[in-house]
Each structure stands twice: as structure tokens, then as C-alpha cells.
Amino acid sequence: MESSTQPGQACWEEGASCGDCEMVLKENETMVYTVTDSNTMASAAIILSILGFSINLLTILSLLLNNGVRKHISTPHILSVLFTDLVFCSFILPILAIRFYTRQSEGSIWPGLCTIFPVIFYVSLGAFVLSLMCVTVNRTAILFLQERSEEIITNKVKIISIFLCWFLPLLVMIPSIFGSYGQIGMNNYTQSCTVIEDDDGRSPETILYNIFIFLPSSVMVVCNIIIFIKLKQVSSLRSRETIIFILGIFSVFVFFLLTLIPAWVVDHLDECVQHPQARTVAYILVWTGPLFDPLVFLCMEKSYREAVKGLLCKKLVAAVQTDEALKQKHIKMRIKTYRARQKSFSGSVDTI
């Protein structure tokens, strides 16, 4: 069957067929997205960035400053997950907001943006999935090893595993950074800074998704199946806290897949970006993940909620005490001034 696409027809024109059309922009446009689409994504990025940054930072500080919670076997890896969300909300989303608001990437902030942005994006994405996998593996080990789990999963093991969660994605990105396998650059059609094909048509994007999405997801699926089988067989392990914690971790994983899969499907089925509105919805859905994760962690673990309450109460009490101290100091200063004036007035009367 012959293609209906006319020679030189743009991909955004009606009746164009991806693969036969030309990915050229409309006249006086800097990206394929409409102004409405780009403004919608910019607004969503700003709102989710503010909310996500606040809740993630509060949760991280609460867990770090609470000695009891910090020693939990799963807390270090959960902190790693939250830190990836914090990076996404404090760096990735603001850059995306600027990109869609200004409708350009390179030069909107500084020229080197397109080199750093993809690296931080893919490293944080890989670290997120690997850290979440470690949390699931930890929980599986606790159920099967029980008392021995703390002897095996020592602080040294935790530190090494967290280091690998962040180092391995960076290691895979190094060839693209130096242009030896794929390269980092800007897609002028969408104004996105990402990993693109090199002169030989090679790109590590498939490798990145296989190593840091498919493989860890497979491990988590297997671990969750093992966990549910174990809980079904051993009733003594089915405490309310354990079930809530496991379901919480599982829900974070499921939500991650539910938000990532639509974006992945759109990217692969609409390579020529003929339906930018679909990408708008899919991308905003992905961005909600960093806001969802800390809320789930707080809901699933009572000690985490207590840590947050404790931190907020301390800050509130400290603020009240500081305000009260300032009031007392002000009163003492007024009394001292009054007494000084009285003494000065009495001296003046004696002189007369």
C-alpha cells in the first residue's frame, strides 16, 4: 500500500504518515507543542515542583533527624528514593517549566544546560528504580531471614548499595557524555535536551530502559510475588503494620509503572510527535510521581508520621519560645528604660 504522504509534507499536517513526513516546525514556531500545551505543562511543572519539593524535603529532614526512624533497616533506601524525588522537584521540573514557558531549552538559562540536564534526569530516574528495588529486596529479606536480616543487611551493605544505585546510572551515561556511544544534545523539534543518536545511529536509550527500568521492575515483581506467598503461608507474619508497609512499597512501584507506561507508549507510537496533546497528558502524569511517593511512605509507616509530627512540633515550640523570649526581652528593656528615666528624674529633683 502506497503512503498518502505528499513529498515534503510536514508531520503536523493532516494526512501525514510518520516515517514519510518531514519533522519541520510551523512558521515562527520554536517547538511542535502549541502555546496552550506548553503553558499547561509549564503551569503543572511549577505547581508540582513547589508541592513535591516541600513534602519531600519535610519528609527527608524528619527521617534524618529522628534517631529511631533513621536506624530502620529500610529507611536509608527510602531516603534515597525520596532524594531522587527531591532532585526531580528542585531541578528537573523547574527546568522543564522554563523550557515550556519560554518555548526553548538551550540559552533559556545557560548554554551548558543540555549537557547536564539529561545526565541528572537519567541518573535520578535510574537511582529511583534501583533504590525502590532495594527497599523491596530488604522487605523480602526481613520476612525470610527475620532476626538474621540485620546481621546480613549491615550499615556497610546499605551504604554500598545506595552508592551503586546512583553510580551505575552515571556509569552507563558516561559513553553518551563523551559521544562514544550516542550523544547528548537538543531535539529542535520538541526543544528537549536528551540522549540522541550519534553519527553512527547508536543510542543508549534502550540500554538505559532495559537496565534501569525493565530489570529492576522484574526483580520487584518477583519479590512481591514471593512476599505475598510467604504472608499467605505464615499467618504469624501477617501483622497490620507489615501488610501496610508492603502494600505501600508495592503501590509506589505500581504507580510508577502506571505513570511511566503511558509516556513510554506515546514516545514509541508517536515518534513524529503528531499528537502533542497526548504527550502533554502523559508527561504531566509522570511528574505527579514525586508528589505521590512521600505521601505513600508517610501513610504506610506510623513511625514516619510520628517523625514528621515531631519535627513540626519542635519547630512550632521553638518559634513560640523564641517569640516569648523576644517579648520578655522587650518588657525587660522597657522596665530598664523606665527605671533609668525615674533615676534621672530623681537626680534632677535633688539638684534643684
JSON list of N, CA, C and O in Angstrom, two decimals, residues 185-239:
[
{"chain": "A", "resi": 185, "resn": "GLY", "atom": "N", "xyz": [22.31, 15.97, 23.39]},
{"chain": "A", "resi": 185, "resn": "GLY", "atom": "CA", "xyz": [22.04, 17.17, 22.59]},
{"chain": "A", "resi": 185, "resn": "GLY", "atom": "C", "xyz": [20.59, 17.59, 22.68]},
{"chain": "A", "resi": 185, "resn": "GLY", "atom": "O", "xyz": [19.84, 17.08, 23.50]},
{"chain": "A", "resi": 186, "resn": "MET", "atom": "N", "xyz": [20.21, 18.53, 21.82]},
{"chain": "A", "resi": 186, "resn": "MET", "atom": "CA", "xyz": [18.86, 19.07, 21.86]},
{"chain": "A", "resi": 186, "resn": "MET", "atom": "C", "xyz": [18.07, 18.64, 20.64]},
{"chain": "A", "resi": 186, "resn": "MET", "atom": "O", "xyz": [18.58, 18.66, 19.51]},
{"chain": "A", "resi": 187, "resn": "ASN", "atom": "N", "xyz": [16.84, 18.23, 20.89]},
{"chain": "A", "resi": 187, "resn": "ASN", "atom": "CA", "xyz": [15.90, 17.93, 19.81]},
{"chain": "A", "resi": 187, "resn": "ASN", "atom": "C", "xyz": [15.19, 19.24, 19.45]},
{"chain": "A", "resi": 187, "resn": "ASN", "atom": "O", "xyz": [14.35, 19.73, 20.21]},
{"chain": "A", "resi": 188, "resn": "ASN", "atom": "N", "xyz": [15.54, 19.82, 18.32]},
{"chain": "A", "resi": 188, "resn": "ASN", "atom": "CA", "xyz": [14.99, 21.12, 17.95]},
{"chain": "A", "resi": 188, "resn": "ASN", "atom": "C", "xyz": [13.48, 21.08, 17.72]},
{"chain": "A", "resi": 188, "resn": "ASN", "atom": "O", "xyz": [12.80, 22.10, 17.81]},
{"chain": "A", "resi": 189, "resn": "TYR", "atom": "N", "xyz": [12.97, 19.90, 17.43]},
{"chain": "A", "resi": 189, "resn": "TYR", "atom": "CA", "xyz": [11.53, 19.76, 17.15]},
{"chain": "A", "resi": 189, "resn": "TYR", "atom": "C", "xyz": [10.70, 19.94, 18.41]},
{"chain": "A", "resi": 189, "resn": "TYR", "atom": "O", "xyz": [9.62, 20.52, 18.39]},
{"chain": "A", "resi": 190, "resn": "THR", "atom": "N", "xyz": [11.21, 19.40, 19.53]},
{"chain": "A", "resi": 190, "resn": "THR", "atom": "CA", "xyz": [10.48, 19.48, 20.81]},
{"chain": "A", "resi": 190, "resn": "THR", "atom": "C", "xyz": [11.18, 20.37, 21.83]},
{"chain": "A", "resi": 190, "resn": "THR", "atom": "O", "xyz": [10.68, 20.58, 22.92]},
{"chain": "A", "resi": 191, "resn": "GLN", "atom": "N", "xyz": [12.37, 20.87, 21.46]},
{"chain": "A", "resi": 191, "resn": "GLN", "atom": "CA", "xyz": [13.17, 21.69, 22.37]},
{"chain": "A", "resi": 191, "resn": "GLN", "atom": "C", "xyz": [13.52, 20.92, 23.65]},
{"chain": "A", "resi": 191, "resn": "GLN", "atom": "O", "xyz": [13.57, 21.49, 24.74]},
{"chain": "A", "resi": 192, "resn": "SER", "atom": "N", "xyz": [13.75, 19.62, 23.52]},
{"chain": "A", "resi": 192, "resn": "SER", "atom": "CA", "xyz": [14.09, 18.80, 24.68]},
{"chain": "A", "resi": 192, "resn": "SER", "atom": "C", "xyz": [15.56, 18.43, 24.66]},
{"chain": "A", "resi": 192, "resn": "SER", "atom": "O", "xyz": [16.10, 18.06, 23.61]},
{"chain": "A", "resi": 193, "resn": "CYS", "atom": "N", "xyz": [16.21, 18.57, 25.80]},
{"chain": "A", "resi": 193, "resn": "CYS", "atom": "CA", "xyz": [17.61, 18.16, 25.95]},
{"chain": "A", "resi": 193, "resn": "CYS", "atom": "C", "xyz": [17.60, 16.71, 26.39]},
{"chain": "A", "resi": 193, "resn": "CYS", "atom": "O", "xyz": [17.09, 16.38, 27.47]},
{"chain": "A", "resi": 194, "resn": "THR", "atom": "N", "xyz": [18.18, 15.83, 25.58]},
{"chain": "A", "resi": 194, "resn": "THR", "atom": "CA", "xyz": [18.07, 14.41, 25.87]},
{"chain": "A", "resi": 194, "resn": "THR", "atom": "C", "xyz": [19.23, 13.66, 25.24]},
{"chain": "A", "resi": 194, "resn": "THR", "atom": "O", "xyz": [20.15, 14.26, 24.66]},
{"chain": "A", "resi": 195, "resn": "VAL", "atom": "N", "xyz": [19.18, 12.32, 25.33]},
{"chain": "A", "resi": 195, "resn": "VAL", "atom": "CA", "xyz": [20.16, 11.47, 24.68]},
{"chain": "A", "resi": 195, "resn": "VAL", "atom": "C", "xyz": [19.69, 11.21, 23.25]},
{"chain": "A", "resi": 195, "resn": "VAL", "atom": "O", "xyz": [18.57, 10.75, 23.04]},
{"chain": "A", "resi": 196, "resn": "ILE", "atom": "N", "xyz": [20.52, 11.54, 22.29]},
{"chain": "A", "resi": 196, "resn": "ILE", "atom": "CA", "xyz": [20.15, 11.35, 20.88]},
{"chain": "A", "resi": 196, "resn": "ILE", "atom": "C", "xyz": [21.15, 10.42, 20.20]},
{"chain": "A", "resi": 196, "resn": "ILE", "atom": "O", "xyz": [22.20, 10.09, 20.77]},
{"chain": "A", "resi": 197, "resn": "GLU", "atom": "N", "xyz": [20.84, 10.00, 19.00]},
{"chain": "A", "resi": 197, "resn": "GLU", "atom": "CA", "xyz": [21.72, 9.09, 18.26]},
{"chain": "A", "resi": 197, "resn": "GLU", "atom": "C", "xyz": [22.99, 9.82, 17.83]},
{"chain": "A", "resi": 197, "resn": "GLU", "atom": "O", "xyz": [22.98, 11.02, 17.54]},
{"chain": "A", "resi": 198, "resn": "ASP", "atom": "N", "xyz": [24.10, 9.06, 17.81]},
{"chain": "A", "resi": 198, "resn": "ASP", "atom": "CA", "xyz": [25.35, 9.65, 17.32]},
{"chain": "A", "resi": 198, "resn": "ASP", "atom": "C", "xyz": [25.41, 9.55, 15.80]},
{"chain": "A", "resi": 198, "resn": "ASP", "atom": "O", "xyz": [24.42, 9.19, 15.14]},
{"chain": "A", "resi": 199, "resn": "ASP", "atom": "N", "xyz": [26.55, 9.84, 15.24]},
{"chain": "A", "resi": 199, "resn": "ASP", "atom": "CA", "xyz": [26.69, 9.83, 13.78]},
{"chain": "A", "resi": 199, "resn": "ASP", "atom": "C", "xyz": [26.50, 8.44, 13.18]},
{"chain": "A", "resi": 199, "resn": "ASP", "atom": "O", "xyz": [26.16, 8.29, 12.00]},
{"chain": "A", "resi": 200, "resn": "ASP", "atom": "N", "xyz": [26.69, 7.39, 13.99]},
{"chain": "A", "resi": 200, "resn": "ASP", "atom": "CA", "xyz": [26.52, 6.01, 13.53]},
{"chain": "A", "resi": 200, "resn": "ASP", "atom": "C", "xyz": [25.13, 5.48, 13.82]},
{"chain": "A", "resi": 200, "resn": "ASP", "atom": "O", "xyz": [24.86, 4.28, 13.62]},
{"chain": "A", "resi": 201, "resn": "GLY", "atom": "N", "xyz": [24.23, 6.35, 14.33]},
{"chain": "A", "resi": 201, "resn": "GLY", "atom": "CA", "xyz": [22.86, 5.93, 14.61]},
{"chain": "A", "resi": 201, "resn": "GLY", "atom": "C", "xyz": [22.70, 5.15, 15.89]},
{"chain": "A", "resi": 201, "resn": "GLY", "atom": "O", "xyz": [21.68, 4.49, 16.11]},
{"chain": "A", "resi": 202, "resn": "ARG", "atom": "N", "xyz": [23.67, 5.22, 16.80]},
{"chain": "A", "resi": 202, "resn": "ARG", "atom": "CA", "xyz": [23.61, 4.48, 18.06]},
{"chain": "A", "resi": 202, "resn": "ARG", "atom": "C", "xyz": [23.11, 5.36, 19.20]},
{"chain": "A", "resi": 202, "resn": "ARG", "atom": "O", "xyz": [23.43, 6.54, 19.26]},
{"chain": "A", "resi": 203, "resn": "SER", "atom": "N", "xyz": [22.32, 4.78, 20.09]},
{"chain": "A", "resi": 203, "resn": "SER", "atom": "CA", "xyz": [21.79, 5.50, 21.24]},
{"chain": "A", "resi": 203, "resn": "SER", "atom": "C", "xyz": [21.66, 4.52, 22.41]},
{"chain": "A", "resi": 203, "resn": "SER", "atom": "O", "xyz": [21.19, 3.40, 22.22]},
{"chain": "A", "resi": 204, "resn": "PRO", "atom": "N", "xyz": [22.04, 4.94, 23.63]},
{"chain": "A", "resi": 204, "resn": "PRO", "atom": "CA", "xyz": [21.96, 4.05, 24.79]},
{"chain": "A", "resi": 204, "resn": "PRO", "atom": "C", "xyz": [20.58, 4.04, 25.46]},
{"chain": "A", "resi": 204, "resn": "PRO", "atom": "O", "xyz": [20.42, 3.44, 26.51]},
{"chain": "A", "resi": 205, "resn": "GLU", "atom": "N", "xyz": [19.61, 4.70, 24.84]},
{"chain": "A", "resi": 205, "resn": "GLU", "atom": "CA", "xyz": [18.31, 4.83, 25.48]},
{"chain": "A", "resi": 205, "resn": "GLU", "atom": "C", "xyz": [17.68, 3.47, 25.77]},
{"chain": "A", "resi": 205, "resn": "GLU", "atom": "O", "xyz": [17.13, 3.25, 26.86]},
{"chain": "A", "resi": 206, "resn": "THR", "atom": "N", "xyz": [17.78, 2.53, 24.81]},
{"chain": "A", "resi": 206, "resn": "THR", "atom": "CA", "xyz": [17.22, 1.20, 25.01]},
{"chain": "A", "resi": 206, "resn": "THR", "atom": "C", "xyz": [17.93, 0.48, 26.15]},
{"chain": "A", "resi": 206, "resn": "THR", "atom": "O", "xyz": [17.30, -0.18, 26.99]},
{"chain": "A", "resi": 207, "resn": "ILE", "atom": "N", "xyz": [19.25, 0.63, 26.20]},
{"chain": "A", "resi": 207, "resn": "ILE", "atom": "CA", "xyz": [20.03, 0.01, 27.28]},
{"chain": "A", "resi": 207, "resn": "ILE", "atom": "C", "xyz": [19.64, 0.60, 28.62]},
{"chain": "A", "resi": 207, "resn": "ILE", "atom": "O", "xyz": [19.50, -0.13, 29.62]},
{"chain": "A", "resi": 208, "resn": "LEU", "atom": "N", "xyz": [19.46, 1.91, 28.67]},
{"chain": "A", "resi": 208, "resn": "LEU", "atom": "CA", "xyz": [19.07, 2.58, 29.92]},
{"chain": "A", "resi": 208, "resn": "LEU", "atom": "C", "xyz": [17.74, 2.04, 30.43]},
{"chain": "A", "resi": 208, "resn": "LEU", "atom": "O", "xyz": [17.59, 1.75, 31.62]},
{"chain": "A", "resi": 209, "resn": "TYR", "atom": "N", "xyz": [16.77, 1.92, 29.53]},
{"chain": "A", "resi": 209, "resn": "TYR", "atom": "CA", "xyz": [15.45, 1.45, 29.94]},
{"chain": "A", "resi": 209, "resn": "TYR", "atom": "C", "xyz": [15.49, -0.02, 30.35]},
{"chain": "A", "resi": 209, "resn": "TYR", "atom": "O", "xyz": [14.82, -0.42, 31.31]},
{"chain": "A", "resi": 210, "resn": "ASN", "atom": "N", "xyz": [16.30, -0.84, 29.65]},
{"chain": "A", "resi": 210, "resn": "ASN", "atom": "CA", "xyz": [16.37, -2.25, 29.99]},
{"chain": "A", "resi": 210, "resn": "ASN", "atom": "C", "xyz": [17.05, -2.48, 31.34]},
{"chain": "A", "resi": 210, "resn": "ASN", "atom": "O", "xyz": [16.58, -3.27, 32.17]},
{"chain": "A", "resi": 211, "resn": "ILE", "atom": "N", "xyz": [18.16, -1.78, 31.58]},
{"chain": "A", "resi": 211, "resn": "ILE", "atom": "CA", "xyz": [18.92, -1.99, 32.81]},
{"chain": "A", "resi": 211, "resn": "ILE", "atom": "C", "xyz": [18.25, -1.35, 34.01]},
{"chain": "A", "resi": 211, "resn": "ILE", "atom": "O", "xyz": [18.19, -1.94, 35.09]},
{"chain": "A", "resi": 212, "resn": "PHE", "atom": "N", "xyz": [17.72, -0.16, 33.84]},
{"chain": "A", "resi": 212, "resn": "PHE", "atom": "CA", "xyz": [17.23, 0.60, 34.99]},
{"chain": "A", "resi": 212, "resn": "PHE", "atom": "C", "xyz": [15.71, 0.68, 35.10]},
{"chain": "A", "resi": 212, "resn": "PHE", "atom": "O", "xyz": [15.20, 1.30, 36.04]},
{"chain": "A", "resi": 213, "resn": "ILE", "atom": "N", "xyz": [15.00, 0.09, 34.16]},
{"chain": "A", "resi": 213, "resn": "ILE", "atom": "CA", "xyz": [13.54, 0.03, 34.26]},
{"chain": "A", "resi": 213, "resn": "ILE", "atom": "C", "xyz": [13.06, -1.42, 34.23]},
{"chain": "A", "resi": 213, "resn": "ILE", "atom": "O", "xyz": [12.42, -1.90, 35.17]},
{"chain": "A", "resi": 214, "resn": "PHE", "atom": "N", "xyz": [13.40, -2.13, 33.16]},
{"chain": "A", "resi": 214, "resn": "PHE", "atom": "CA", "xyz": [12.88, -3.48, 32.96]},
{"chain": "A", "resi": 214, "resn": "PHE", "atom": "C", "xyz": [13.43, -4.47, 34.00]},
{"chain": "A", "resi": 214, "resn": "PHE", "atom": "O", "xyz": [12.66, -5.18, 34.66]},
{"chain": "A", "resi": 215, "resn": "LEU", "atom": "N", "xyz": [14.75, -4.52, 34.16]},
{"chain": "A", "resi": 215, "resn": "LEU", "atom": "CA", "xyz": [15.35, -5.48, 35.08]},
{"chain": "A", "resi": 215, "resn": "LEU", "atom": "C", "xyz": [14.96, -5.24, 36.54]},
{"chain": "A", "resi": 215, "resn": "LEU", "atom": "O", "xyz": [14.51, -6.17, 37.23]},
{"chain": "A", "resi": 216, "resn": "PRO", "atom": "N", "xyz": [15.09, -4.01, 37.08]},
{"chain": "A", "resi": 216, "resn": "PRO", "atom": "CA", "xyz": [14.66, -3.78, 38.45]},
{"chain": "A", "resi": 216, "resn": "PRO", "atom": "C", "xyz": [13.16, -4.03, 38.65]},
{"chain": "A", "resi": 216, "resn": "PRO", "atom": "O", "xyz": [12.75, -4.55, 39.70]},
{"chain": "A", "resi": 217, "resn": "SER", "atom": "N", "xyz": [12.35, -3.68, 37.65]},
{"chain": "A", "resi": 217, "resn": "SER", "atom": "CA", "xyz": [10.91, -3.92, 37.75]},
{"chain": "A", "resi": 217, "resn": "SER", "atom": "C", "xyz": [10.63, -5.41, 37.82]},
{"chain": "A", "resi": 217, "resn": "SER", "atom": "O", "xyz": [9.75, -5.86, 38.57]},
{"chain": "A", "resi": 218, "resn": "SER", "atom": "N", "xyz": [11.37, -6.20, 37.04]},
{"chain": "A", "resi": 218, "resn": "SER", "atom": "CA", "xyz": [11.20, -7.64, 37.07]},
{"chain": "A", "resi": 218, "resn": "SER", "atom": "C", "xyz": [11.55, -8.20, 38.44]},
{"chain": "A", "resi": 218, "resn": "SER", "atom": "O", "xyz": [10.85, -9.08, 38.98]},
{"chain": "A", "resi": 219, "resn": "VAL", "atom": "N", "xyz": [12.65, -7.70, 39.02]},
{"chain": "A", "resi": 219, "resn": "VAL", "atom": "CA", "xyz": [13.05, -8.14, 40.36]},
{"chain": "A", "resi": 219, "resn": "VAL", "atom": "C", "xyz": [11.97, -7.80, 41.38]},
{"chain": "A", "resi": 219, "resn": "VAL", "atom": "O", "xyz": [11.63, -8.62, 42.25]},
{"chain": "A", "resi": 220, "resn": "MET", "atom": "N", "xyz": [11.40, -6.60, 41.27]},
{"chain": "A", "resi": 220, "resn": "MET", "atom": "CA", "xyz": [10.36, -6.19, 42.23]},
{"chain": "A", "resi": 220, "resn": "MET", "atom": "C", "xyz": [9.09, -7.01, 42.08]},
{"chain": "A", "resi": 220, "resn": "MET", "atom": "O", "xyz": [8.44, -7.34, 43.07]},
{"chain": "A", "resi": 221, "resn": "VAL", "atom": "N", "xyz": [8.75, -7.36, 40.84]},
{"chain": "A", "resi": 221, "resn": "VAL", "atom": "CA", "xyz": [7.57, -8.21, 40.63]},
{"chain": "A", "resi": 221, "resn": "VAL", "atom": "C", "xyz": [7.78, -9.58, 41.28]},
{"chain": "A", "resi": 221, "resn": "VAL", "atom": "O", "xyz": [6.91, -10.08, 42.00]},
{"chain": "A", "resi": 222, "resn": "VAL", "atom": "N", "xyz": [8.96, -10.16, 41.07]},
{"chain": "A", "resi": 222, "resn": "VAL", "atom": "CA", "xyz": [9.27, -11.47, 41.65]},
{"chain": "A", "resi": 222, "resn": "VAL", "atom": "C", "xyz": [9.27, -11.39, 43.17]},
{"chain": "A", "resi": 222, "resn": "VAL", "atom": "O", "xyz": [8.70, -12.26, 43.86]},
{"chain": "A", "resi": 223, "resn": "CYS", "atom": "N", "xyz": [9.90, -10.36, 43.72]},
{"chain": "A", "resi": 223, "resn": "CYS", "atom": "CA", "xyz": [9.97, -10.20, 45.18]},
{"chain": "A", "resi": 223, "resn": "CYS", "atom": "C", "xyz": [8.58, -10.04, 45.79]},
{"chain": "A", "resi": 223, "resn": "CYS", "atom": "O", "xyz": [8.29, -10.62, 46.85]},
{"chain": "A", "resi": 224, "resn": "ASN", "atom": "N", "xyz": [7.73, -9.25, 45.13]},
{"chain": "A", "resi": 224, "resn": "ASN", "atom": "CA", "xyz": [6.38, -9.06, 45.66]},
{"chain": "A", "resi": 224, "resn": "ASN", "atom": "C", "xyz": [5.56, -10.34, 45.60]},
{"chain": "A", "resi": 224, "resn": "ASN", "atom": "O", "xyz": [4.78, -10.63, 46.53]},
{"chain": "A", "resi": 225, "resn": "ILE", "atom": "N", "xyz": [5.74, -11.14, 44.56]},
{"chain": "A", "resi": 225, "resn": "ILE", "atom": "CA", "xyz": [5.05, -12.43, 44.49]},
{"chain": "A", "resi": 225, "resn": "ILE", "atom": "C", "xyz": [5.51, -13.33, 45.63]},
{"chain": "A", "resi": 225, "resn": "ILE", "atom": "O", "xyz": [4.70, -13.99, 46.31]},
{"chain": "A", "resi": 226, "resn": "ILE", "atom": "N", "xyz": [6.84, -13.35, 45.86]},
{"chain": "A", "resi": 226, "resn": "ILE", "atom": "CA", "xyz": [7.39, -14.16, 46.95]},
{"chain": "A", "resi": 226, "resn": "ILE", "atom": "C", "xyz": [6.86, -13.68, 48.30]},
{"chain": "A", "resi": 226, "resn": "ILE", "atom": "O", "xyz": [6.52, -14.49, 49.18]},
{"chain": "A", "resi": 227, "resn": "ILE", "atom": "N", "xyz": [6.78, -12.36, 48.48]},
{"chain": "A", "resi": 227, "resn": "ILE", "atom": "CA", "xyz": [6.29, -11.80, 49.74]},
{"chain": "A", "resi": 227, "resn": "ILE", "atom": "C", "xyz": [4.85, -12.21, 50.00]},
{"chain": "A", "resi": 227, "resn": "ILE", "atom": "O", "xyz": [4.50, -12.66, 51.10]},
{"chain": "A", "resi": 228, "resn": "PHE", "atom": "N", "xyz": [3.99, -12.08, 49.00]},
{"chain": "A", "resi": 228, "resn": "PHE", "atom": "CA", "xyz": [2.58, -12.43, 49.18]},
{"chain": "A", "resi": 228, "resn": "PHE", "atom": "C", "xyz": [2.39, -13.92, 49.43]},
{"chain": "A", "resi": 228, "resn": "PHE", "atom": "O", "xyz": [1.53, -14.31, 50.23]},
{"chain": "A", "resi": 229, "resn": "ILE", "atom": "N", "xyz": [3.20, -14.76, 48.79]},
{"chain": "A", "resi": 229, "resn": "ILE", "atom": "CA", "xyz": [3.14, -16.20, 49.04]},
{"chain": "A", "resi": 229, "resn": "ILE", "atom": "C", "xyz": [3.56, -16.51, 50.47]},
{"chain": "A", "resi": 229, "resn": "ILE", "atom": "O", "xyz": [2.93, -17.31, 51.18]},
{"chain": "A", "resi": 230, "resn": "LYS", "atom": "N", "xyz": [4.62, -15.86, 50.92]},
{"chain": "A", "resi": 230, "resn": "LYS", "atom": "CA", "xyz": [5.12, -16.06, 52.28]},
{"chain": "A", "resi": 230, "resn": "LYS", "atom": "C", "xyz": [4.09, -15.62, 53.32]},
{"chain": "A", "resi": 230, "resn": "LYS", "atom": "O", "xyz": [3.86, -16.32, 54.32]},
{"chain": "A", "resi": 231, "resn": "LEU", "atom": "N", "xyz": [3.47, -14.48, 53.09]},
{"chain": "A", "resi": 231, "resn": "LEU", "atom": "CA", "xyz": [2.46, -13.99, 54.03]},
{"chain": "A", "resi": 231, "resn": "LEU", "atom": "C", "xyz": [1.24, -14.91, 54.07]},
{"chain": "A", "resi": 231, "resn": "LEU", "atom": "O", "xyz": [0.62, -15.08, 55.12]},
{"chain": "A", "resi": 232, "resn": "LYS", "atom": "N", "xyz": [0.91, -15.47, 52.93]},
{"chain": "A", "resi": 232, "resn": "LYS", "atom": "CA", "xyz": [-0.24, -16.38, 52.89]},
{"chain": "A", "resi": 232, "resn": "LYS", "atom": "C", "xyz": [0.06, -17.68, 53.62]},
{"chain": "A", "resi": 232, "resn": "LYS", "atom": "O", "xyz": [-0.83, -18.27, 54.27]},
{"chain": "A", "resi": 233, "resn": "GLN", "atom": "N", "xyz": [1.31, -18.13, 53.56]},
{"chain": "A", "resi": 233, "resn": "GLN", "atom": "CA", "xyz": [1.68, -19.40, 54.19]},
{"chain": "A", "resi": 233, "resn": "GLN", "atom": "C", "xyz": [1.89, -19.26, 55.70]},
{"chain": "A", "resi": 233, "resn": "GLN", "atom": "O", "xyz": [1.56, -20.18, 56.46]},
{"chain": "A", "resi": 234, "resn": "VAL", "atom": "N", "xyz": [2.45, -18.12, 56.12]},
{"chain": "A", "resi": 234, "resn": "VAL", "atom": "CA", "xyz": [2.78, -17.93, 57.54]},
{"chain": "A", "resi": 234, "resn": "VAL", "atom": "C", "xyz": [1.91, -16.82, 58.11]},
{"chain": "A", "resi": 234, "resn": "VAL", "atom": "O", "xyz": [2.15, -15.64, 57.87]},
{"chain": "A", "resi": 235, "resn": "SER", "atom": "N", "xyz": [0.90, -17.22, 58.86]},
{"chain": "A", "resi": 235, "resn": "SER", "atom": "CA", "xyz": [-0.05, -16.24, 59.40]},
{"chain": "A", "resi": 235, "resn": "SER", "atom": "C", "xyz": [0.58, -15.34, 60.45]},
{"chain": "A", "resi": 235, "resn": "SER", "atom": "O", "xyz": [0.14, -14.20, 60.64]},
{"chain": "A", "resi": 236, "resn": "SER", "atom": "N", "xyz": [1.60, -15.82, 61.14]},
{"chain": "A", "resi": 236, "resn": "SER", "atom": "CA", "xyz": [2.23, -15.02, 62.20]},
{"chain": "A", "resi": 236, "resn": "SER", "atom": "C", "xyz": [2.93, -13.78, 61.66]},
{"chain": "A", "resi": 236, "resn": "SER", "atom": "O", "xyz": [3.20, -12.84, 62.41]},
{"chain": "A", "resi": 237, "resn": "LEU", "atom": "N", "xyz": [3.24, -13.80, 60.36]},
{"chain": "A", "resi": 237, "resn": "LEU", "atom": "CA", "xyz": [3.91, -12.65, 59.75]},
{"chain": "A", "resi": 237, "resn": "LEU", "atom": "C", "xyz": [2.94, -11.60, 59.27]},
{"chain": "A", "resi": 237, "resn": "LEU", "atom": "O", "xyz": [3.35, -10.50, 58.88]},
{"chain": "A", "resi": 238, "resn": "ARG", "atom": "N", "xyz": [1.65, -11.91, 59.29]},
{"chain": "A", "resi": 238, "resn": "ARG", "atom": "CA", "xyz": [0.64, -11.01, 58.72]},
{"chain": "A", "resi": 238, "resn": "ARG", "atom": "C", "xyz": [0.16, -9.98, 59.75]},
{"chain": "A", "resi": 238, "resn": "ARG", "atom": "O", "xyz": [-1.02, -9.88, 60.04]},
{"chain": "A", "resi": 239, "resn": "SER", "atom": "N", "xyz": [1.10, -9.21, 60.27]},
{"chain": "A", "resi": 239, "resn": "SER", "atom": "CA", "xyz": [0.71, -8.12, 61.16]},
{"chain": "A", "resi": 239, "resn": "SER", "atom": "C", "xyz": [0.20, -6.95, 60.32]},
{"chain": "A", "resi": 239, "resn": "SER", "atom": "O", "xyz": [0.55, -6.81, 59.14]}
]
